[in-house]
Amino acid sequence: MRRPMVAGNWKMHGTRASVAELINGLTEQNLPTGVDVAVFPSCLHITQVVDGLAGTAVAVGAQDCASEAQQSALTGEVAAAQLSDASCSLVLVGHSERRLLLGEVDELVARKFAAAQSCGLVPVLCVGESLAQREAGQTLDVVVAQLSAVTDALGVEVFANAVIAYEPVWAIGTGLTASPEQAQQVHAAIRAQLASKSPELAGKVRILYGGSVKAVSAAELFGMPDIDGGLVGGASLNADEFGAICRAAGS
Ligand code: PGA
């Protein structure tokens, strides 16, 4: 059995005051013990969140890391080693906003993935197709290529210590959620791709769904056989809503 995970991606949101409020709200949630819960604040707020959630079971991750693992002369970037030093345990790599708006290519994503793992962080590899790609029938090709970029560069074994998030771009922040069946089809394809190289590993890796997950849609999505939880953006900024999504993953 795979242990479900719910991850809250706060994106470029938050002030010290609103983050303090969100931390308070999270500490008041009755979070299920059978679910790994993590939040991904902006880098600026990581220390505040680590301190504020100390003593809870909520893990803290970063939204990105540099492709260089160690601190060096790289203005504006944050090294995986620094994130690890700041008590992060996870890091998102290859989020579609970074791929599409900041031009991150597969090769760079693979290097970030490796940098994260070399510092003991668990990378959450984000993959997903655009609306045009879905309409052109290219969904599985796109997702397979994004996943292959990492397995070709680093081997399939790296997924023994990583998480995958399938996030269709057309569902992110749009209020449009993939149907449970649409998401399941892609999750199953991702798992099958890994299984062709290592069936044992494929059975263990967690594949999260992301894209307008809300408390009302969560249970049905998480009920699908290959959906092991969610990567939640907008709804994770509301502690009650996020708590309800976490509980849906535990039921
Ligand atoms: P959303 O974002 O839940 O606001 O659609 C998900 C994500 O981008 O991780």
CSV table of C-alpha atoms and ligand atoms in Angstrom, one decimal:
chain,number,residue,atom,x,y,z
A,1,MET,CA,0.0,0.0,0.0
A,2,ARG,CA,1.3,3.5,-0.9
A,3,ARG,CA,0.9,6.1,1.8
A,4,PRO,CA,-1.1,9.0,0.5
A,5,MET,CA,0.5,12.5,0.4
A,6,VAL,CA,-1.1,15.9,0.2
A,7,ALA,CA,1.2,18.8,-0.7
A,8,GLY,CA,0.2,22.5,-0.6
A,9,ASN,CA,2.0,24.7,-3.2
A,10,TRP,CA,1.7,28.3,-1.9
A,11,LYS,CA,3.4,29.6,-5.1
A,12,MET,CA,4.3,33.3,-4.9
A,13,HIS,CA,1.8,34.1,-2.2
A,14,GLY,CA,2.1,35.3,1.4
A,15,THR,CA,3.3,38.0,3.6
A,16,ARG,CA,4.7,37.4,7.1
A,17,ALA,CA,1.3,38.2,8.5
A,18,SER,CA,-0.7,36.0,6.2
A,19,VAL,CA,1.8,33.2,6.5
A,20,ALA,CA,1.5,33.4,10.3
A,21,GLU,CA,-2.3,33.1,10.0
A,22,LEU,CA,-2.0,30.1,7.7
A,23,ILE,CA,0.4,28.4,10.1
A,24,ASN,CA,-2.1,29.0,12.9
A,25,GLY,CA,-4.9,27.6,10.8
A,26,LEU,CA,-2.9,24.5,9.9
A,27,THR,CA,-2.1,23.8,13.6
A,28,GLU,CA,-5.8,23.8,14.3
A,29,GLN,CA,-6.6,21.2,11.7
A,30,ASN,CA,-7.3,17.6,12.6
A,31,LEU,CA,-4.9,16.1,10.1
A,32,PRO,CA,-5.1,12.4,9.4
A,33,THR,CA,-2.2,10.3,10.7
A,34,GLY,CA,-2.2,8.0,7.7
A,35,VAL,CA,-1.3,10.8,5.2
A,36,ASP,CA,2.0,12.6,4.6
A,37,VAL,CA,1.2,16.3,4.6
A,38,ALA,CA,3.6,18.9,3.3
A,39,VAL,CA,3.5,22.6,2.5
A,40,PHE,CA,5.7,24.5,0.0
A,41,PRO,CA,5.9,28.2,1.0
A,42,SER,CA,8.0,30.8,-0.9
A,43,CYS,CA,11.7,30.6,-0.1
A,44,LEU,CA,11.4,33.8,1.9
A,45,HIS,CA,8.9,32.2,4.4
A,46,ILE,CA,10.5,28.7,4.7
A,47,THR,CA,12.1,29.5,8.1
A,48,GLN,CA,9.0,31.1,9.5
A,49,VAL,CA,6.9,28.0,8.4
A,50,VAL,CA,9.5,25.5,9.7
A,51,ASP,CA,9.5,27.3,13.1
A,52,GLY,CA,5.7,27.7,13.2
A,53,LEU,CA,5.0,24.1,12.3
A,54,ALA,CA,7.7,22.6,14.6
A,55,GLY,CA,6.3,19.8,16.6
A,56,THR,CA,3.6,19.0,14.0
A,57,ALA,CA,3.8,16.2,11.4
A,58,VAL,CA,3.6,18.7,8.5
A,59,ALA,CA,6.8,18.7,6.3
A,60,VAL,CA,8.1,21.8,4.6
A,61,GLY,CA,9.4,21.9,1.1
A,62,ALA,CA,10.6,24.5,-1.4
A,63,GLN,CA,9.1,25.3,-4.8
A,64,ASP,CA,12.4,25.1,-6.7
A,65,CYS,CA,16.1,24.7,-6.3
A,66,ALA,CA,19.2,25.7,-8.2
A,67,SER,CA,20.7,23.1,-10.6
A,68,GLU,CA,23.9,23.5,-8.6
A,69,ALA,CA,23.5,21.4,-5.4
A,70,GLN,CA,26.0,23.4,-3.2
A,71,GLN,CA,26.2,27.1,-2.4
A,72,SER,CA,28.2,29.0,-5.0
A,73,ALA,CA,28.3,32.2,-7.0
A,74,LEU,CA,24.9,32.1,-8.5
A,75,THR,CA,23.0,35.3,-7.8
A,76,GLY,CA,19.3,34.9,-6.9
A,77,GLU,CA,19.3,31.1,-6.7
A,78,VAL,CA,18.9,28.9,-3.7
A,79,ALA,CA,20.9,25.7,-3.5
A,80,ALA,CA,19.4,22.4,-2.4
A,81,ALA,CA,22.1,22.2,0.3
A,82,GLN,CA,20.8,25.5,1.7
A,83,LEU,CA,17.2,24.2,1.6
A,84,SER,CA,18.3,21.1,3.5
A,85,ASP,CA,20.1,23.3,6.0
A,86,ALA,CA,16.8,25.2,6.5
A,87,SER,CA,15.1,21.9,7.4
A,88,CYS,CA,13.2,21.4,4.1
A,89,SER,CA,12.7,17.8,3.2
A,90,LEU,CA,11.1,18.1,-0.2
A,91,VAL,CA,11.4,20.3,-3.3
A,92,LEU,CA,9.2,20.8,-6.4
A,93,VAL,CA,11.0,20.5,-9.7
A,94,GLY,CA,9.7,21.2,-13.1
A,95,HIS,CA,6.4,22.9,-12.1
A,96,SER,CA,4.6,23.9,-15.3
A,97,GLU,CA,4.7,27.6,-14.4
A,98,ARG,CA,8.5,27.4,-14.4
A,99,ARG,CA,8.6,25.4,-17.5
A,100,LEU,CA,6.2,27.7,-19.4
A,101,LEU,CA,6.8,31.1,-18.0
A,102,LEU,CA,10.5,30.8,-17.1
A,103,GLY,CA,11.6,28.5,-19.9
A,104,GLU,CA,12.8,25.6,-17.8
A,105,VAL,CA,13.6,22.7,-20.1
A,106,ASP,CA,13.7,19.0,-19.3
A,107,GLU,CA,17.5,18.9,-19.1
A,108,LEU,CA,17.6,21.6,-16.4
A,109,VAL,CA,14.7,19.9,-14.5
A,110,ALA,CA,16.7,16.7,-14.5
A,111,ARG,CA,19.7,18.5,-13.1
A,112,LYS,CA,17.6,20.1,-10.4
A,113,PHE,CA,16.2,16.7,-9.5
A,114,ALA,CA,19.7,15.3,-9.1
A,115,ALA,CA,20.8,18.3,-7.1
A,116,ALA,CA,17.9,17.9,-4.7
A,117,GLN,CA,18.5,14.2,-4.2
A,118,SER,CA,22.3,14.7,-3.6
A,119,CYS,CA,21.3,16.9,-0.6
A,120,GLY,CA,18.8,14.4,0.8
A,121,LEU,CA,15.8,16.3,-0.4
A,122,VAL,CA,12.9,14.4,-2.0
A,123,PRO,CA,12.1,15.9,-5.4
A,124,VAL,CA,8.5,16.1,-6.5
A,125,LEU,CA,8.7,16.0,-10.3
A,126,CYS,CA,5.8,17.9,-11.9
A,127,VAL,CA,4.7,16.8,-15.4
A,128,GLY,CA,1.6,17.6,-17.5
A,129,GLU,CA,0.3,18.6,-20.9
A,130,SER,CA,-1.1,21.9,-22.1
A,131,LEU,CA,-4.7,22.2,-23.4
A,132,ALA,CA,-3.4,22.3,-27.0
A,133,GLN,CA,-1.4,19.1,-26.5
A,134,ARG,CA,-4.4,17.4,-25.0
A,135,GLU,CA,-6.6,18.4,-27.8
A,136,ALA,CA,-4.0,17.2,-30.3
A,137,GLY,CA,-4.1,13.8,-28.6
A,138,GLN,CA,-0.5,14.2,-27.3
A,139,THR,CA,-1.1,13.9,-23.5
A,140,LEU,CA,0.6,10.6,-22.9
A,141,ASP,CA,3.5,11.4,-25.3
A,142,VAL,CA,4.2,14.7,-23.5
A,143,VAL,CA,4.1,13.2,-20.0
A,144,VAL,CA,6.2,10.2,-21.0
A,145,ALA,CA,8.8,12.5,-22.5
A,146,GLN,CA,9.0,14.7,-19.4
A,147,LEU,CA,9.4,11.6,-17.2
A,148,SER,CA,11.9,10.0,-19.6
A,149,ALA,CA,14.1,13.1,-19.5
A,150,VAL,CA,14.7,12.2,-15.8
A,151,THR,CA,15.0,8.4,-16.2
A,152,ASP,CA,17.3,8.7,-19.2
A,153,ALA,CA,19.6,11.1,-17.4
A,154,LEU,CA,19.6,9.6,-13.9
A,155,GLY,CA,18.1,6.1,-14.2
A,156,VAL,CA,14.8,4.7,-13.0
A,157,GLU,CA,16.1,4.0,-9.5
A,158,VAL,CA,16.0,7.7,-8.5
A,159,PHE,CA,12.2,7.3,-8.2
A,160,ALA,CA,12.7,5.1,-5.2
A,161,ASN,CA,13.2,8.4,-3.4
A,162,ALA,CA,11.0,10.8,-5.3
A,163,VAL,CA,7.4,11.7,-5.9
A,164,ILE,CA,5.7,12.5,-9.2
A,165,ALA,CA,2.9,15.1,-9.6
A,166,TYR,CA,0.7,14.9,-12.7
A,167,GLU,CA,-0.7,18.4,-13.3
A,168,PRO,CA,-2.5,19.1,-16.5
A,169,VAL,CA,-1.6,22.7,-17.3
A,170,TRP,CA,-5.2,23.5,-18.4
A,171,ALA,CA,-6.4,22.5,-14.9
A,172,ILE,CA,-4.0,24.6,-12.9
A,173,GLY,CA,-5.6,27.6,-11.3
A,174,THR,CA,-8.5,27.5,-13.8
A,175,GLY,CA,-11.2,25.8,-11.7
A,176,LEU,CA,-11.2,23.0,-14.3
A,177,THR,CA,-10.3,19.7,-12.8
A,178,ALA,CA,-9.4,16.6,-14.8
A,179,SER,CA,-12.1,14.1,-14.3
A,180,PRO,CA,-11.0,11.2,-12.1
A,181,GLU,CA,-11.0,8.9,-15.2
A,182,GLN,CA,-8.9,11.4,-17.2
A,183,ALA,CA,-6.4,11.7,-14.4
A,184,GLN,CA,-6.3,7.9,-13.7
A,185,GLN,CA,-5.5,7.2,-17.3
A,186,VAL,CA,-2.4,9.4,-17.2
A,187,HIS,CA,-1.4,8.2,-13.7
A,188,ALA,CA,-1.6,4.6,-14.9
A,189,ALA,CA,0.5,5.4,-18.0
A,190,ILE,CA,3.2,7.0,-15.8
A,191,ARG,CA,3.2,3.9,-13.5
A,192,ALA,CA,3.4,1.6,-16.5
A,193,GLN,CA,6.3,3.5,-18.0
A,194,LEU,CA,8.2,3.1,-14.7
A,195,ALA,CA,7.1,-0.6,-14.5
A,196,SER,CA,8.6,-1.4,-17.8
A,197,LYS,CA,11.9,-0.7,-16.2
A,198,SER,CA,11.2,-1.7,-12.6
A,199,PRO,CA,7.9,-3.2,-11.6
A,200,GLU,CA,8.7,-3.2,-7.9
A,201,LEU,CA,9.6,0.5,-7.9
A,202,ALA,CA,6.6,1.4,-10.0
A,203,GLY,CA,4.3,-0.2,-7.4
A,204,LYS,CA,5.8,2.0,-4.7
A,205,VAL,CA,6.2,5.4,-6.2
A,206,ARG,CA,3.6,8.0,-5.3
A,207,ILE,CA,1.9,9.9,-8.1
A,208,LEU,CA,-0.1,13.0,-7.0
A,209,TYR,CA,-2.7,14.7,-9.0
A,210,GLY,CA,-2.7,18.5,-9.2
A,211,GLY,CA,-4.9,21.1,-10.9
A,212,SER,CA,-7.7,22.9,-9.1
A,213,VAL,CA,-8.1,20.2,-6.4
A,214,LYS,CA,-10.7,21.3,-3.9
A,215,ALA,CA,-12.3,19.6,-0.9
A,216,VAL,CA,-15.4,18.7,-3.0
A,217,SER,CA,-13.4,17.0,-5.8
A,218,ALA,CA,-10.6,15.4,-3.7
A,219,ALA,CA,-12.2,12.2,-2.4
A,220,GLU,CA,-13.3,11.1,-5.9
A,221,LEU,CA,-9.9,11.8,-7.4
A,222,PHE,CA,-8.0,10.2,-4.5
A,223,GLY,CA,-10.2,7.1,-4.8
A,224,MET,CA,-8.7,6.2,-8.2
A,225,PRO,CA,-6.3,3.3,-8.0
A,226,ASP,CA,-3.2,5.1,-9.3
A,227,ILE,CA,-3.8,8.5,-7.6
A,228,ASP,CA,-1.9,8.7,-4.3
A,229,GLY,CA,-2.9,12.2,-3.2
A,230,GLY,CA,-2.7,15.7,-4.4
A,231,LEU,CA,-0.5,18.7,-5.1
A,232,VAL,CA,-2.8,21.6,-4.2
A,233,GLY,CA,-2.3,25.2,-5.2
A,234,GLY,CA,-5.0,27.8,-4.6
A,235,ALA,CA,-7.0,25.7,-2.1
A,236,SER,CA,-3.9,25.2,0.1
A,237,LEU,CA,-3.9,28.9,1.0
A,238,ASN,CA,-7.1,28.2,3.1
A,239,ALA,CA,-6.2,26.0,6.1
A,240,ASP,CA,-9.7,24.7,6.5
A,241,GLU,CA,-10.0,23.7,2.8
A,242,PHE,CA,-6.5,22.2,2.8
A,243,GLY,CA,-7.3,20.3,6.0
A,244,ALA,CA,-10.4,18.9,4.4
A,245,ILE,CA,-8.4,17.8,1.3
A,246,CYS,CA,-5.9,16.0,3.6
A,247,ARG,CA,-8.7,14.2,5.4
A,248,ALA,CA,-10.2,13.2,2.0
A,249,ALA,CA,-6.8,11.5,1.3
A,250,GLY,CA,-7.0,9.7,4.6
A,251,SER,CA,-10.5,8.3,4.2
B,1,PGA,P1,-4.1,24.9,-8.4
B,1,PGA,O1,-2.5,24.7,-8.5
B,1,PGA,O2,-4.6,23.9,-7.3
B,1,PGA,O3,-4.3,26.3,-7.9
B,1,PGA,O4,-4.7,24.6,-9.7
B,1,PGA,C1,-1.9,23.4,-8.5
B,1,PGA,C2,-0.4,23.6,-8.8
B,1,PGA,O5,-0.1,24.4,-9.6
B,1,PGA,O6,0.4,23.0,-8.1
